[in-house]
XYZ file of C-alpha atoms in Angstrom:
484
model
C 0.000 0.000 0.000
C 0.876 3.401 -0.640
C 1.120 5.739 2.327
C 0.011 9.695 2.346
C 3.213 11.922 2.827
C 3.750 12.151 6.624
C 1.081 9.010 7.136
C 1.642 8.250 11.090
C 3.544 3.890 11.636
C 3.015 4.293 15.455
C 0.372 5.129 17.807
C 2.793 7.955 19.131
C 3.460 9.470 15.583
C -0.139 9.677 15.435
C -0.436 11.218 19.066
C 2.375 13.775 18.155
C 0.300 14.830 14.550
C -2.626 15.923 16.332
C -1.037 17.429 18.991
C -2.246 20.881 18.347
C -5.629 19.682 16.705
C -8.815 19.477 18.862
C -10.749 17.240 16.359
C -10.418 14.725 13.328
C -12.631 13.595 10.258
C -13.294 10.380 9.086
C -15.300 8.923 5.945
C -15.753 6.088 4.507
C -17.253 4.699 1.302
C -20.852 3.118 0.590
C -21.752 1.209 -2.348
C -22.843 4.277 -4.448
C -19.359 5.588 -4.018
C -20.217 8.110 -1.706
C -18.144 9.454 1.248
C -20.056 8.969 4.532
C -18.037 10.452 7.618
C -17.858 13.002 10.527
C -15.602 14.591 13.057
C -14.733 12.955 15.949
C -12.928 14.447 19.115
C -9.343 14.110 19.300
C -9.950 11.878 22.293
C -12.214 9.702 20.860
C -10.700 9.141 17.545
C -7.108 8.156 19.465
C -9.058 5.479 21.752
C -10.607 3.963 18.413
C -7.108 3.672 16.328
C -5.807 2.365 19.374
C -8.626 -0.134 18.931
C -10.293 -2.342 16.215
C -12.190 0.620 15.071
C -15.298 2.463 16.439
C -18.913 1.927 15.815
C -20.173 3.064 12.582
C -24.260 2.433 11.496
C -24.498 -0.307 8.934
C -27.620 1.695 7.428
C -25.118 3.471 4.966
C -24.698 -0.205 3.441
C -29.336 -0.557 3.605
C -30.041 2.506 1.601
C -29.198 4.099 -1.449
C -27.823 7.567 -2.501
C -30.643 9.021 -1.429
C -31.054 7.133 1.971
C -33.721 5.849 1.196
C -34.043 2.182 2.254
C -33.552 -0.376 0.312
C -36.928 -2.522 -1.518
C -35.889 -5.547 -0.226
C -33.805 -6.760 3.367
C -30.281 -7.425 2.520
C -27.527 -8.825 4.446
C -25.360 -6.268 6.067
C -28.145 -4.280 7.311
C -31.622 -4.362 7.894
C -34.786 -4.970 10.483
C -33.766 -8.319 11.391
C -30.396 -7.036 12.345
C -31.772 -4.164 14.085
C -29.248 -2.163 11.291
C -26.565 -2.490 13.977
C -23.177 -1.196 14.011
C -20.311 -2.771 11.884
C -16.702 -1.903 12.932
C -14.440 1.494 11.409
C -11.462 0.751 11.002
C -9.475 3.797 10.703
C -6.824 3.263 7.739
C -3.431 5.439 9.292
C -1.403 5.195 5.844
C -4.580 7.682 4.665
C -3.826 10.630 6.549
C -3.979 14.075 5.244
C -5.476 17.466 6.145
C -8.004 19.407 4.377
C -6.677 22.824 3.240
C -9.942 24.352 2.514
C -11.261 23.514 5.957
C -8.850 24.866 8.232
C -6.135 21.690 7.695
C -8.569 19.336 9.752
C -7.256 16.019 9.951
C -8.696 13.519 7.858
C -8.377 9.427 7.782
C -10.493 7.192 5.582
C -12.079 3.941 7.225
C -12.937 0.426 5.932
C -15.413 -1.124 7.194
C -15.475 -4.245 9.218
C -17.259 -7.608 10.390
C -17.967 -7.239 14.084
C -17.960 -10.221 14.999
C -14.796 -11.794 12.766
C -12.676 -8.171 12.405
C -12.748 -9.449 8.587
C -12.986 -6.592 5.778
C -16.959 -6.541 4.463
C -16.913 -7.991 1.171
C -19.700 -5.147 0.226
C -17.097 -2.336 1.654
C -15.992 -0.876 -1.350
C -12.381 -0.500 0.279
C -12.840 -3.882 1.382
C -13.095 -5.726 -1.834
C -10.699 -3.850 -2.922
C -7.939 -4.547 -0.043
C -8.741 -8.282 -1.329
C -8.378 -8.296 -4.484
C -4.888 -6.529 -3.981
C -4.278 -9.310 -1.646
C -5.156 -11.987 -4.190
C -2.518 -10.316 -6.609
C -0.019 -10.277 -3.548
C -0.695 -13.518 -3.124
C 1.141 -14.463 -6.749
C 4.001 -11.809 -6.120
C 2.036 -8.955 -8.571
C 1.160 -5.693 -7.262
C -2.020 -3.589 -8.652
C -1.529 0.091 -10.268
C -3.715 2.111 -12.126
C -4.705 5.662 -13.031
C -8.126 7.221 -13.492
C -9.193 9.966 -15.625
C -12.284 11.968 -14.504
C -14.737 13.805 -17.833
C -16.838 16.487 -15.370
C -19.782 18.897 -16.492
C -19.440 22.143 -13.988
C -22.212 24.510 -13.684
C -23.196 27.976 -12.092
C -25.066 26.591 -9.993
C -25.753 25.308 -5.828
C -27.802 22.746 -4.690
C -30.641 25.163 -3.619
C -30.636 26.697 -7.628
C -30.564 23.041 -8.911
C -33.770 22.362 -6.551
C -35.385 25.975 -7.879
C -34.790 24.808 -11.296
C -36.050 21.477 -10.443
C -32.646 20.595 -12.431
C -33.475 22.329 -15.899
C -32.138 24.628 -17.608
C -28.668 24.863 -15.921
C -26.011 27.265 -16.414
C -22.300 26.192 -17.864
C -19.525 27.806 -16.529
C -18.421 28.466 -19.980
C -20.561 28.084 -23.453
C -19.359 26.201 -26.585
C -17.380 22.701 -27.346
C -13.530 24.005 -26.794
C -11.279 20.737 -25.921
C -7.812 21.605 -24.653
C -8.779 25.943 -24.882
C -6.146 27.766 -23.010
C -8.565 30.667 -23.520
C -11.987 28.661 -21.656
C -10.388 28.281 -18.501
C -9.592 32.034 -18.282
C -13.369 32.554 -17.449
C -13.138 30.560 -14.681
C -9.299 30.927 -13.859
C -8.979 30.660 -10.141
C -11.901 27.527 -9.951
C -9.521 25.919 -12.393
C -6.292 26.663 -10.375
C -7.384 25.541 -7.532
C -8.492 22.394 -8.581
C -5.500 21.516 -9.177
C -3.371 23.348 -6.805
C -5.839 21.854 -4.040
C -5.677 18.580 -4.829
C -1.853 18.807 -4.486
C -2.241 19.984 -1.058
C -4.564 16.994 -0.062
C -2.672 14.664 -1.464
C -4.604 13.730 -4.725
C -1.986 13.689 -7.390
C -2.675 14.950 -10.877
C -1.086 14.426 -13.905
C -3.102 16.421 -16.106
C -5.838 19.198 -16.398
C -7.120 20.783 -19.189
C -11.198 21.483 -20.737
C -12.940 18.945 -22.552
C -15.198 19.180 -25.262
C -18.674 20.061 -24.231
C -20.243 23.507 -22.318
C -18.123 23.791 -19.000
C -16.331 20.191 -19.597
C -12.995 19.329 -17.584
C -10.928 16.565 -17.631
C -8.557 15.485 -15.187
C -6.070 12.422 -15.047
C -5.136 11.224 -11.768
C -1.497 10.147 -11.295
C -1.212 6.385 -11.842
C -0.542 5.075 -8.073
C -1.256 1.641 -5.867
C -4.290 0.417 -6.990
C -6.168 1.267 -3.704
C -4.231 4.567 -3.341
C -5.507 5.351 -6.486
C -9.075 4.274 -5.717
C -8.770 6.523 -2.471
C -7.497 9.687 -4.608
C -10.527 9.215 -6.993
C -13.182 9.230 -4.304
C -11.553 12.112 -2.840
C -10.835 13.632 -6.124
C -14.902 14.252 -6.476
C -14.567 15.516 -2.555
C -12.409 18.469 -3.210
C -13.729 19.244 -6.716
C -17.165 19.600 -5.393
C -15.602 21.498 -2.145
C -13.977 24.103 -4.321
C -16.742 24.643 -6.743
C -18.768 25.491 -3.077
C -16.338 28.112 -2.856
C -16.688 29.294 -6.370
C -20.010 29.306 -7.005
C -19.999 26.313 -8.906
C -21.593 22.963 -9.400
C -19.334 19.994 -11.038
C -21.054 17.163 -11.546
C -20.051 13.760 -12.517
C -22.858 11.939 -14.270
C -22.282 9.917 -16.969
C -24.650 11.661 -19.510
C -26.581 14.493 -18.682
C -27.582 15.684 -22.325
C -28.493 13.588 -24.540
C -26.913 15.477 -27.740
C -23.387 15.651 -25.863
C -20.845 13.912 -25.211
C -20.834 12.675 -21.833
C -18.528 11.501 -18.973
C -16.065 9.314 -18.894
C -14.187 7.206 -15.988
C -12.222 5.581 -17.748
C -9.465 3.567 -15.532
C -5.791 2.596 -17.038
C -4.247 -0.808 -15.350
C -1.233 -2.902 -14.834
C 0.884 -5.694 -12.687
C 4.269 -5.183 -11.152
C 6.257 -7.473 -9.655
C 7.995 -7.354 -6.148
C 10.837 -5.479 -7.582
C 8.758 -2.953 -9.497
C 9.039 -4.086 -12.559
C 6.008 -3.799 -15.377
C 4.398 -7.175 -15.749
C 2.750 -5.856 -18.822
C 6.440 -5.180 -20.837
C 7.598 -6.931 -23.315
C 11.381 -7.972 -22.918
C 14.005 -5.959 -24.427
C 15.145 -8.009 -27.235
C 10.859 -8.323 -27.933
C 11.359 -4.736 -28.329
C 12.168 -5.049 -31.658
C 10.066 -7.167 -33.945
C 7.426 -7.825 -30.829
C 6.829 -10.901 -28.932
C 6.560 -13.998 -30.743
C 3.316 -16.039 -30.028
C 1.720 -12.769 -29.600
C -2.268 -13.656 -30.862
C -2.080 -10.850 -33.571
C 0.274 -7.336 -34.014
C -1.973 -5.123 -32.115
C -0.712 -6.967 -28.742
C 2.386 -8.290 -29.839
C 4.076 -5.104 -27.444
C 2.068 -6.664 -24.588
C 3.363 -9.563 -22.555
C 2.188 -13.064 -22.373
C 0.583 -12.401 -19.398
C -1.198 -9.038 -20.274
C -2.213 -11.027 -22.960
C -3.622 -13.574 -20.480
C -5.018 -10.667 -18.416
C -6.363 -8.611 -21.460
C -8.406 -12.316 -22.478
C -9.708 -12.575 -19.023
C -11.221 -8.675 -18.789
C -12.620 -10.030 -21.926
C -14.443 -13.016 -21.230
C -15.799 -11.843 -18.317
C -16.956 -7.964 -18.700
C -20.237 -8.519 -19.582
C -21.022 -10.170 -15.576
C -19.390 -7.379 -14.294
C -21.108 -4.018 -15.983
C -22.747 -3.013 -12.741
C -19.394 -2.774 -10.967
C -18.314 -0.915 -14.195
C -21.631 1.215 -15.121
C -23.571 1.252 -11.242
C -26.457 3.915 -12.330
C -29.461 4.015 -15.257
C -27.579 6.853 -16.646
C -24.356 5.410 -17.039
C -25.918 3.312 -20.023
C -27.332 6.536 -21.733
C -23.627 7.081 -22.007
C -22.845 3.826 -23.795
C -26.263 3.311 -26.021
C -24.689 4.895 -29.235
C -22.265 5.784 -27.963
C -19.743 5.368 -31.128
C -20.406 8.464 -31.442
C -18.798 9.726 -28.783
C -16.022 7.154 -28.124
C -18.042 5.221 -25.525
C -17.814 1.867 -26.090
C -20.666 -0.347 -26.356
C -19.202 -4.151 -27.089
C -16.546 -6.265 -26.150
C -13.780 -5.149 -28.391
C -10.311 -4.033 -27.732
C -7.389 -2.679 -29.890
C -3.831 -1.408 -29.811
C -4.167 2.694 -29.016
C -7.849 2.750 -30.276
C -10.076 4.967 -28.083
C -12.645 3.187 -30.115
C -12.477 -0.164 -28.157
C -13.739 -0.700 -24.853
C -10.194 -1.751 -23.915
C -7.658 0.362 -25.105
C -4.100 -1.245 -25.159
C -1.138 1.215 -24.444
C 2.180 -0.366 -25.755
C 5.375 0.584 -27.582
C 5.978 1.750 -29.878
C 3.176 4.548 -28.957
C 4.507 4.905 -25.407
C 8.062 3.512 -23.164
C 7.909 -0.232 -22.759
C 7.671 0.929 -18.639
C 4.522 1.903 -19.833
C 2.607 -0.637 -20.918
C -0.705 -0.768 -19.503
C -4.416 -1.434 -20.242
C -7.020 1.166 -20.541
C -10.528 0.074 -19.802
C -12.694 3.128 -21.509
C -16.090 1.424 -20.599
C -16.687 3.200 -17.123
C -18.324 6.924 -16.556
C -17.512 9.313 -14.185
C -20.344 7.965 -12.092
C -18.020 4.453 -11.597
C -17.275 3.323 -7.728
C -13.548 3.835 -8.701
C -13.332 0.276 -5.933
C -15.940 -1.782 -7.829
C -14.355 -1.047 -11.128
C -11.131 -1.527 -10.381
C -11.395 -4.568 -8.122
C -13.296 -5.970 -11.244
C -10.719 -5.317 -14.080
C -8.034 -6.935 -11.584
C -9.823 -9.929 -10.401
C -10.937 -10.847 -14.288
C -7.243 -10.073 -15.470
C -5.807 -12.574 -12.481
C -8.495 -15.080 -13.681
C -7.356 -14.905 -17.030
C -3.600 -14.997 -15.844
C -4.823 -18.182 -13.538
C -6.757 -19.956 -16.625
C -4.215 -18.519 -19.347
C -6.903 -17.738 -21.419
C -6.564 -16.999 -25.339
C -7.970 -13.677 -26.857
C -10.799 -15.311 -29.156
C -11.748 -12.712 -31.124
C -9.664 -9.909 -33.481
C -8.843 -6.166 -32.632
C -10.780 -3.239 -34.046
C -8.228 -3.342 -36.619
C -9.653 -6.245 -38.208
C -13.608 -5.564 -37.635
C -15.914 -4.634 -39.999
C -19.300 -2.897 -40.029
C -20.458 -6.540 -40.247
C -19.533 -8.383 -37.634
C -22.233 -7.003 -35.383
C -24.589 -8.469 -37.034
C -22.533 -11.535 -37.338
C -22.469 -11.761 -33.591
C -18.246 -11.844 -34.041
C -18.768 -8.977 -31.856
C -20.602 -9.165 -28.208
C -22.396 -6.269 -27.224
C -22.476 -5.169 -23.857
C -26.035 -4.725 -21.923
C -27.299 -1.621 -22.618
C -29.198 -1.127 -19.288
C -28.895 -1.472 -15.621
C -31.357 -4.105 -15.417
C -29.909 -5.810 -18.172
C -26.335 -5.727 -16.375
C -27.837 -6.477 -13.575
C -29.891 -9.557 -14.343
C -26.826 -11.139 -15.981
C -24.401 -10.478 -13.226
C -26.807 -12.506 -10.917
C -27.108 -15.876 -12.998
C -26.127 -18.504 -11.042
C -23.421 -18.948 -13.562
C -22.563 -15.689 -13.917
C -18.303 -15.321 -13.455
C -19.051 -12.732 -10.667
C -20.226 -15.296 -8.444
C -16.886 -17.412 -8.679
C -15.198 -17.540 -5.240
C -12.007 -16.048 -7.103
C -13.861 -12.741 -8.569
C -16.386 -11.009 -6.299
C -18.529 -14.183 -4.866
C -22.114 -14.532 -3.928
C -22.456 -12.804 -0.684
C -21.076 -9.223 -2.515
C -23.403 -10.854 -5.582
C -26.131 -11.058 -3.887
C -25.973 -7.358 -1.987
C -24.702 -5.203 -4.401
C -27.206 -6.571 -6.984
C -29.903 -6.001 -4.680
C -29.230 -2.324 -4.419
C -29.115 -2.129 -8.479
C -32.742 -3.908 -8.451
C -34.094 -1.122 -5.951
C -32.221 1.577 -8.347
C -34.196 -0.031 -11.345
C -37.165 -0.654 -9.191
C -37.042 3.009 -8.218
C -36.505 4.188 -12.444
C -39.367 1.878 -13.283
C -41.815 3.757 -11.187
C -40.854 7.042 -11.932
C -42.494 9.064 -14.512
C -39.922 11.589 -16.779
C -40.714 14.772 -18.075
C -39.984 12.913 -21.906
C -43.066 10.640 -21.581
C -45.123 13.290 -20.323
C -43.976 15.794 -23.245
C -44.455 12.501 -25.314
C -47.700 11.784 -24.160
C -49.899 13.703 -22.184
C -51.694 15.623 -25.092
C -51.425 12.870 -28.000
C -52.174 10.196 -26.320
């Protein structure tokens, strides 16, 4: 794991870091990606990382975004259980202090079993502190990078709820990708984005608009794959903290017009080994001519076992969407989305931002790095759910060395979706979600995700399709209401 800079190794380094604080925040991380926290007093938050952990209502794992609760009783929390505490554990190697609130003191959580000390399979940190285990396991280490597509409005929440949510206000009209002119509207939002995030610890590698009315896009720096989850979930934190500040609203839907392009997630991967070196890379002499055995040229700068890993991601996406694409909206995104370079089948292809996997090889880029990009997820992604999933169906290919079975992009034609050579991915939530919870869906294997986190987090996508089904849009009643 990667530690925060200054990230207290004893209780006493801790002790001697708050010494001049009176309080301390802590968060951690439901199912819909959201941070769920509060302060605690100096006092209290030493006794509990002296501890296990501290008490922390299980109800934030029985309702949804809106806490409302859930259709149906699930495991972790409900009636039966009387929604009873499950155990904190405060995460030390997280520290940092928030510079737009004073430098408070902040440590992220995982959550608990109370009664084994075991790391909730549903805890978003959880499965992902397993899956990096699994990897460990095999001497491989996780790393990946996320890059964040964002809409950002004039707007608050109480302007949103006068509007009732039409009718918003960009920060800046017009489609201008990569304008070193747009930003100037909004210059010290923009700065201090960035400037920030370095303060907090989030890492960025790069920052610039997007196209679209008030788009930004910003790459996080490619870290520890649970580091990196961790910067993305706080990532949305500080954005959304700034724009407070600035009179603005970023928001990080995955379509919110349906004529524009809308955002992305998408998450770049690879393995290391225990000395650091890229699993992914070809050898030096492979350099040359590429790797012999390779399936075809557009991975033939990829290893044998990204090539395992790249198969496995393949064969298995389509059971894992909701961890991928959690929300209704997410699939507006990928329904047609050729348009916009959101991918809506199982394809992949060397450099080619019009695959859902994008592979990133020499001669394009240094052999150091090599690395997958998976461009399926929006901005709207549990950065833990997706990237637990892209590991845990790259190990299983590694595991079951399994053989890419179809060709790259390169090779496709406008036929072969109607030839079925290429799969399509669902193109809804309930879709995604039916699939993932077939009895012989990959999901379920004890390797990948496994029933109990099956069986939860596909309960809380039926009550967020439950909940769509009832509701009645403004389209049908613009559709309807006088025709009809």
């Amino acid at each position: 794991m990667t530690s925060t800079k200054d990230a207290p190794e004893t209780l006493q380094d801790l002790e001697t870091l708050l010494k001049n604080d009176n309080k301390v925040k802590v968060a951690g991380i439901d199912v819909d990606g959201v941070l769920r926290g509060k302060f605690m007093s100096k006092e209290k938050f030493l006794s509990a990382a002296s501890s296990d952990g501290f008490g922390f209502c299980s109800v934030i794992f029985g309702w949804d975004i809106h806490d409302t609760v859930y259709s149906r009783e699930l495991l972790i929390s409900n009636k039966a259980n009387g929604y009873r505490d499950i155990l904190a554990s405060i995460d030390l190697s997280t520290y940092r202090r928030i510079p737009w609130e004073n430098n408070v003191p902040f440590f992220l959580v995982s959550f608990l079993d109370p009664d084994t000390k075991e790391p909730l399979v549903v805890d978003p940190r959880g499965i992902l502190k397993i899956t990096s285990d699994r990897a460990a396991k095999s001497h491989r280490s996780c790393y990946a990078g996320v890059e964040y597509e964002y809409f950002n409005f004039k707007e608050t929440p109480v302007s949103l709820a006068e509007k009732k949510f039409q009718n918003l206000t960009p920060i800046t009209p017009g489609m201008h990708g990569y304008s070193l002119l747009r930003t100037q509207l909004n210059n010290e939002y923009f700065h201090s984005i960035f400037d920030e995030a370095s303060k907090f610890g989030v890492d960025i590698e790069g920052h610039h608009t997007e196209t679209g009315p008030g788009v930004l896009e910003t790459a996080l720096a490619y870290t520890n794959a649970l580091r990196m989850a961790d910067n993305a979930i706080l990532f949305k934190f500080l954005t959304k903290s700034i724009g407070m500040q600035h009179g603005v609203l970023p928001t990080f839907m995955a379509k919110p017009w349906g004529n524009l392009p809308g955002c992305s997630g998408h998450t770049h991967v690879s393995l290391r080994d225990d000395s650091g070196k890229n699993i992914f890379a070809v050898s030096e002499a492979e350099l040359l001519t590429g790797r012999p055995g390779a399936a075809n040229d557009d991975v033939k700068f990829l290893s044998e076992e990204a090539e395992h890993f790249l198969a496995g991601i393949l064969d298995g996406i389509a059971d894992v969407m909701p961890m991928l694409v959690p929300t209704i909206n997410g699939y507006k995104r990928l329904v047609g989305g050729e348009a916009f370079w959101a991918p809506n089948a199982i394809t992949y292809g060397y450099d080619s931002r019009a695959a859902s996997i994008r592979t990133i090889s020499p001669p394009s880029v240094p052999s150091a790095a090599t690395r997958l990009e998976i461009r399926v997820p929006g901005a709207d992604m549990n950065p833990y759910f997706t990237i637990s999933a892209i590991f845990l169906l790259g190990l299983r290919g590694i595991e079951k060395k399994l053989k890419l079975s179809t060709p790259p992009m390169s090779k496709l034609t406008a036929d072969d979706k109607k030839n079925g050579t290429i799969k399509m991915l669902p193109t809804s939530l309930e879709a995604a979600t039916e699939r993932m919870m077939r009895p012989e869906s990959i999901a379920r294997e004890k390797s990948m995700f496994g029933d109990v986190f099956v069986e939860h987090f596909g309960g809380t996508r039926e009550h967020e399709v439950k909940v769509w089904n009832e509701a009645v849009t403004n389209w049908e009643v613009e559709r309807y209401i006088e025709l009809a």
